[in-house]
Amino acid sequence: MRKRISSGSPFEAEIGYSRAICCDGWVFVAGTTGYDYATMEMPDAVEAQCANALATIARALKEAGASLDDVVRVRYILPDKADWPACWPATRAAFERARPAATMMVAGLQEPEMKIEIEVTARLPG
């Protein structure tokens, strides 16, 4: 059985994707940027964008019946690799228990104000 989860982002309908998909005990969370989806505002600082992205991911996982502690794989995408170390305190706090396999890539993102995008895969507990 497949379950779709939305964050309420207008991009989901415009582009044609879900924030997360639950399928066969897995939760696949789409690349998530630093928007505050309640206000559709993007903070300037990469640290704040990282924190917003992680909070959006945590909400999607909770709706799926999982948490950040259930994450087994994480991908970080940043346009500027110099921004990456500033994100470490937030990523360490989010994943200190799960310690998922991780990759950081440098690539352009959809909008110029986006400084980080995070994608995760989690295994539902039990």
JSON list of C-alpha atoms in Angstrom, two decimals:
[
{"chain": "A", "resi": 1, "resn": "MET", "atom": "CA", "xyz": [0.00, 0.00, 0.00]},
{"chain": "A", "resi": 2, "resn": "ARG", "atom": "CA", "xyz": [1.19, 3.49, -0.86]},
{"chain": "A", "resi": 3, "resn": "LYS", "atom": "CA", "xyz": [0.52, 6.66, 1.15]},
{"chain": "A", "resi": 4, "resn": "ARG", "atom": "CA", "xyz": [1.26, 10.18, -0.07]},
{"chain": "A", "resi": 5, "resn": "ILE", "atom": "CA", "xyz": [2.21, 12.95, 2.35]},
{"chain": "A", "resi": 6, "resn": "SER", "atom": "CA", "xyz": [2.09, 16.67, 1.54]},
{"chain": "A", "resi": 7, "resn": "SER", "atom": "CA", "xyz": [3.79, 19.59, 3.28]},
{"chain": "A", "resi": 8, "resn": "GLY", "atom": "CA", "xyz": [1.36, 22.05, 1.72]},
{"chain": "A", "resi": 9, "resn": "SER", "atom": "CA", "xyz": [4.04, 23.45, -0.57]},
{"chain": "A", "resi": 10, "resn": "PRO", "atom": "CA", "xyz": [2.55, 24.84, -3.79]},
{"chain": "A", "resi": 11, "resn": "PHE", "atom": "CA", "xyz": [5.52, 23.29, -5.62]},
{"chain": "A", "resi": 12, "resn": "GLU", "atom": "CA", "xyz": [4.11, 19.81, -4.99]},
{"chain": "A", "resi": 13, "resn": "ALA", "atom": "CA", "xyz": [1.05, 20.42, -7.16]},
{"chain": "A", "resi": 14, "resn": "GLU", "atom": "CA", "xyz": [2.86, 22.63, -9.69]},
{"chain": "A", "resi": 15, "resn": "ILE", "atom": "CA", "xyz": [5.67, 20.16, -10.31]},
{"chain": "A", "resi": 16, "resn": "GLY", "atom": "CA", "xyz": [3.80, 16.93, -9.59]},
{"chain": "A", "resi": 17, "resn": "TYR", "atom": "CA", "xyz": [5.36, 15.28, -6.56]},
{"chain": "A", "resi": 18, "resn": "SER", "atom": "CA", "xyz": [4.68, 14.44, -2.91]},
{"chain": "A", "resi": 19, "resn": "ARG", "atom": "CA", "xyz": [6.74, 15.57, 0.08]},
{"chain": "A", "resi": 20, "resn": "ALA", "atom": "CA", "xyz": [6.95, 11.92, 1.08]},
{"chain": "A", "resi": 21, "resn": "ILE", "atom": "CA", "xyz": [5.75, 8.49, -0.02]},
{"chain": "A", "resi": 22, "resn": "CYS", "atom": "CA", "xyz": [5.28, 5.53, 2.33]},
{"chain": "A", "resi": 23, "resn": "CYS", "atom": "CA", "xyz": [5.56, 2.16, 0.64]},
{"chain": "A", "resi": 24, "resn": "ASP", "atom": "CA", "xyz": [6.35, -1.34, 1.91]},
{"chain": "A", "resi": 25, "resn": "GLY", "atom": "CA", "xyz": [7.71, -0.15, 5.27]},
{"chain": "A", "resi": 26, "resn": "TRP", "atom": "CA", "xyz": [9.82, 2.63, 3.78]},
{"chain": "A", "resi": 27, "resn": "VAL", "atom": "CA", "xyz": [9.40, 6.41, 3.81]},
{"chain": "A", "resi": 28, "resn": "PHE", "atom": "CA", "xyz": [10.95, 8.33, 0.92]},
{"chain": "A", "resi": 29, "resn": "VAL", "atom": "CA", "xyz": [11.09, 12.07, 1.60]},
{"chain": "A", "resi": 30, "resn": "ALA", "atom": "CA", "xyz": [11.59, 14.30, -1.43]},
{"chain": "A", "resi": 31, "resn": "GLY", "atom": "CA", "xyz": [14.33, 16.87, -1.64]},
{"chain": "A", "resi": 32, "resn": "THR", "atom": "CA", "xyz": [13.31, 19.53, 0.87]},
{"chain": "A", "resi": 33, "resn": "THR", "atom": "CA", "xyz": [14.53, 23.11, 0.90]},
{"chain": "A", "resi": 34, "resn": "GLY", "atom": "CA", "xyz": [14.47, 25.77, 3.59]},
{"chain": "A", "resi": 35, "resn": "TYR", "atom": "CA", "xyz": [11.09, 27.38, 2.97]},
{"chain": "A", "resi": 36, "resn": "ASP", "atom": "CA", "xyz": [8.80, 28.02, 5.88]},
{"chain": "A", "resi": 37, "resn": "TYR", "atom": "CA", "xyz": [5.75, 26.55, 4.14]},
{"chain": "A", "resi": 38, "resn": "ALA", "atom": "CA", "xyz": [3.34, 28.38, 6.45]},
{"chain": "A", "resi": 39, "resn": "THR", "atom": "CA", "xyz": [4.58, 31.74, 5.16]},
{"chain": "A", "resi": 40, "resn": "MET", "atom": "CA", "xyz": [6.39, 30.66, 1.95]},
{"chain": "A", "resi": 41, "resn": "GLU", "atom": "CA", "xyz": [9.37, 32.69, 3.13]},
{"chain": "A", "resi": 42, "resn": "MET", "atom": "CA", "xyz": [12.97, 31.61, 2.67]},
{"chain": "A", "resi": 43, "resn": "PRO", "atom": "CA", "xyz": [15.50, 32.77, 5.30]},
{"chain": "A", "resi": 44, "resn": "ASP", "atom": "CA", "xyz": [18.80, 34.16, 4.03]},
{"chain": "A", "resi": 45, "resn": "ALA", "atom": "CA", "xyz": [21.13, 32.12, 6.25]},
{"chain": "A", "resi": 46, "resn": "VAL", "atom": "CA", "xyz": [22.00, 28.57, 5.26]},
{"chain": "A", "resi": 47, "resn": "GLU", "atom": "CA", "xyz": [21.75, 27.50, 8.92]},
{"chain": "A", "resi": 48, "resn": "ALA", "atom": "CA", "xyz": [18.12, 28.66, 9.09]},
{"chain": "A", "resi": 49, "resn": "GLN", "atom": "CA", "xyz": [17.33, 27.03, 5.75]},
{"chain": "A", "resi": 50, "resn": "CYS", "atom": "CA", "xyz": [18.86, 23.76, 7.00]},
{"chain": "A", "resi": 51, "resn": "ALA", "atom": "CA", "xyz": [16.81, 23.93, 10.21]},
{"chain": "A", "resi": 52, "resn": "ASN", "atom": "CA", "xyz": [13.59, 24.62, 8.26]},
{"chain": "A", "resi": 53, "resn": "ALA", "atom": "CA", "xyz": [14.27, 21.74, 5.87]},
{"chain": "A", "resi": 54, "resn": "LEU", "atom": "CA", "xyz": [14.91, 19.34, 8.75]},
{"chain": "A", "resi": 55, "resn": "ALA", "atom": "CA", "xyz": [11.72, 20.49, 10.51]},
{"chain": "A", "resi": 56, "resn": "THR", "atom": "CA", "xyz": [9.67, 19.91, 7.34]},
{"chain": "A", "resi": 57, "resn": "ILE", "atom": "CA", "xyz": [11.23, 16.46, 6.97]},
{"chain": "A", "resi": 58, "resn": "ALA", "atom": "CA", "xyz": [10.52, 15.64, 10.62]},
{"chain": "A", "resi": 59, "resn": "ARG", "atom": "CA", "xyz": [6.84, 16.59, 10.18]},
{"chain": "A", "resi": 60, "resn": "ALA", "atom": "CA", "xyz": [6.55, 14.39, 7.07]},
{"chain": "A", "resi": 61, "resn": "LEU", "atom": "CA", "xyz": [8.17, 11.47, 8.88]},
{"chain": "A", "resi": 62, "resn": "LYS", "atom": "CA", "xyz": [5.86, 11.93, 11.87]},
{"chain": "A", "resi": 63, "resn": "GLU", "atom": "CA", "xyz": [2.82, 11.83, 9.59]},
{"chain": "A", "resi": 64, "resn": "ALA", "atom": "CA", "xyz": [4.21, 8.60, 8.12]},
{"chain": "A", "resi": 65, "resn": "GLY", "atom": "CA", "xyz": [4.66, 7.06, 11.59]},
{"chain": "A", "resi": 66, "resn": "ALA", "atom": "CA", "xyz": [8.44, 7.50, 11.74]},
{"chain": "A", "resi": 67, "resn": "SER", "atom": "CA", "xyz": [10.95, 10.03, 13.05]},
{"chain": "A", "resi": 68, "resn": "LEU", "atom": "CA", "xyz": [14.40, 11.38, 12.27]},
{"chain": "A", "resi": 69, "resn": "ASP", "atom": "CA", "xyz": [15.73, 8.46, 14.36]},
{"chain": "A", "resi": 70, "resn": "ASP", "atom": "CA", "xyz": [14.42, 6.08, 11.67]},
{"chain": "A", "resi": 71, "resn": "VAL", "atom": "CA", "xyz": [16.36, 7.70, 8.81]},
{"chain": "A", "resi": 72, "resn": "VAL", "atom": "CA", "xyz": [18.79, 5.31, 7.13]},
{"chain": "A", "resi": 73, "resn": "ARG", "atom": "CA", "xyz": [19.93, 7.49, 4.21]},
{"chain": "A", "resi": 74, "resn": "VAL", "atom": "CA", "xyz": [20.33, 11.27, 3.79]},
{"chain": "A", "resi": 75, "resn": "ARG", "atom": "CA", "xyz": [21.49, 13.34, 0.84]},
{"chain": "A", "resi": 76, "resn": "TYR", "atom": "CA", "xyz": [22.50, 16.97, 1.21]},
{"chain": "A", "resi": 77, "resn": "ILE", "atom": "CA", "xyz": [22.70, 19.16, -1.88]},
{"chain": "A", "resi": 78, "resn": "LEU", "atom": "CA", "xyz": [24.28, 22.60, -1.69]},
{"chain": "A", "resi": 79, "resn": "PRO", "atom": "CA", "xyz": [25.18, 25.03, -4.48]},
{"chain": "A", "resi": 80, "resn": "ASP", "atom": "CA", "xyz": [28.15, 26.33, -2.43]},
{"chain": "A", "resi": 81, "resn": "LYS", "atom": "CA", "xyz": [30.26, 23.76, -0.60]},
{"chain": "A", "resi": 82, "resn": "ALA", "atom": "CA", "xyz": [31.60, 26.52, 1.66]},
{"chain": "A", "resi": 83, "resn": "ASP", "atom": "CA", "xyz": [28.12, 26.64, 3.30]},
{"chain": "A", "resi": 84, "resn": "TRP", "atom": "CA", "xyz": [28.23, 22.98, 4.33]},
{"chain": "A", "resi": 85, "resn": "PRO", "atom": "CA", "xyz": [30.14, 23.24, 7.67]},
{"chain": "A", "resi": 86, "resn": "ALA", "atom": "CA", "xyz": [27.63, 25.84, 8.94]},
{"chain": "A", "resi": 87, "resn": "CYS", "atom": "CA", "xyz": [24.94, 23.14, 8.65]},
{"chain": "A", "resi": 88, "resn": "TRP", "atom": "CA", "xyz": [26.75, 20.54, 10.74]},
{"chain": "A", "resi": 89, "resn": "PRO", "atom": "CA", "xyz": [25.34, 21.57, 14.14]},
{"chain": "A", "resi": 90, "resn": "ALA", "atom": "CA", "xyz": [21.76, 21.16, 12.84]},
{"chain": "A", "resi": 91, "resn": "THR", "atom": "CA", "xyz": [22.47, 17.91, 10.99]},
{"chain": "A", "resi": 92, "resn": "ARG", "atom": "CA", "xyz": [24.37, 16.48, 13.97]},
{"chain": "A", "resi": 93, "resn": "ALA", "atom": "CA", "xyz": [21.47, 17.32, 16.31]},
{"chain": "A", "resi": 94, "resn": "ALA", "atom": "CA", "xyz": [18.90, 15.87, 13.92]},
{"chain": "A", "resi": 95, "resn": "PHE", "atom": "CA", "xyz": [20.73, 12.62, 13.22]},
{"chain": "A", "resi": 96, "resn": "GLU", "atom": "CA", "xyz": [22.87, 11.99, 16.31]},
{"chain": "A", "resi": 97, "resn": "ARG", "atom": "CA", "xyz": [20.87, 8.84, 17.15]},
{"chain": "A", "resi": 98, "resn": "ALA", "atom": "CA", "xyz": [20.17, 7.49, 13.65]},
{"chain": "A", "resi": 99, "resn": "ARG", "atom": "CA", "xyz": [23.62, 8.15, 12.19]},
{"chain": "A", "resi": 100, "resn": "PRO", "atom": "CA", "xyz": [22.34, 7.44, 8.64]},
{"chain": "A", "resi": 101, "resn": "ALA", "atom": "CA", "xyz": [24.50, 6.85, 5.60]},
{"chain": "A", "resi": 102, "resn": "ALA", "atom": "CA", "xyz": [25.03, 10.31, 4.11]},
{"chain": "A", "resi": 103, "resn": "THR", "atom": "CA", "xyz": [26.21, 12.08, 0.99]},
{"chain": "A", "resi": 104, "resn": "MET", "atom": "CA", "xyz": [26.82, 15.77, 0.37]},
{"chain": "A", "resi": 105, "resn": "MET", "atom": "CA", "xyz": [26.72, 16.93, -3.24]},
{"chain": "A", "resi": 106, "resn": "VAL", "atom": "CA", "xyz": [27.35, 20.29, -4.86]},
{"chain": "A", "resi": 107, "resn": "ALA", "atom": "CA", "xyz": [24.77, 21.22, -7.49]},
{"chain": "A", "resi": 108, "resn": "GLY", "atom": "CA", "xyz": [22.55, 24.06, -8.56]},
{"chain": "A", "resi": 109, "resn": "LEU", "atom": "CA", "xyz": [19.10, 24.20, -6.97]},
{"chain": "A", "resi": 110, "resn": "GLN", "atom": "CA", "xyz": [15.75, 25.27, -8.40]},
{"chain": "A", "resi": 111, "resn": "GLU", "atom": "CA", "xyz": [15.80, 28.88, -7.15]},
{"chain": "A", "resi": 112, "resn": "PRO", "atom": "CA", "xyz": [18.82, 31.15, -6.54]},
{"chain": "A", "resi": 113, "resn": "GLU", "atom": "CA", "xyz": [17.83, 31.83, -2.91]},
{"chain": "A", "resi": 114, "resn": "MET", "atom": "CA", "xyz": [17.96, 28.10, -2.07]},
{"chain": "A", "resi": 115, "resn": "LYS", "atom": "CA", "xyz": [21.17, 27.22, -0.22]},
{"chain": "A", "resi": 116, "resn": "ILE", "atom": "CA", "xyz": [20.47, 23.61, 0.78]},
{"chain": "A", "resi": 117, "resn": "GLU", "atom": "CA", "xyz": [18.19, 20.74, -0.16]},
{"chain": "A", "resi": 118, "resn": "ILE", "atom": "CA", "xyz": [17.88, 17.59, 1.95]},
{"chain": "A", "resi": 119, "resn": "GLU", "atom": "CA", "xyz": [16.42, 14.22, 0.91]},
{"chain": "A", "resi": 120, "resn": "VAL", "atom": "CA", "xyz": [15.97, 11.26, 3.27]},
{"chain": "A", "resi": 121, "resn": "THR", "atom": "CA", "xyz": [14.90, 7.64, 3.30]},
{"chain": "A", "resi": 122, "resn": "ALA", "atom": "CA", "xyz": [13.60, 6.11, 6.51]},
{"chain": "A", "resi": 123, "resn": "ARG", "atom": "CA", "xyz": [12.45, 2.66, 7.60]},
{"chain": "A", "resi": 124, "resn": "LEU", "atom": "CA", "xyz": [9.19, 2.56, 9.52]},
{"chain": "A", "resi": 125, "resn": "PRO", "atom": "CA", "xyz": [9.72, 1.25, 13.07]},
{"chain": "A", "resi": 126, "resn": "GLY", "atom": "CA", "xyz": [8.49, -2.23, 13.93]}
]
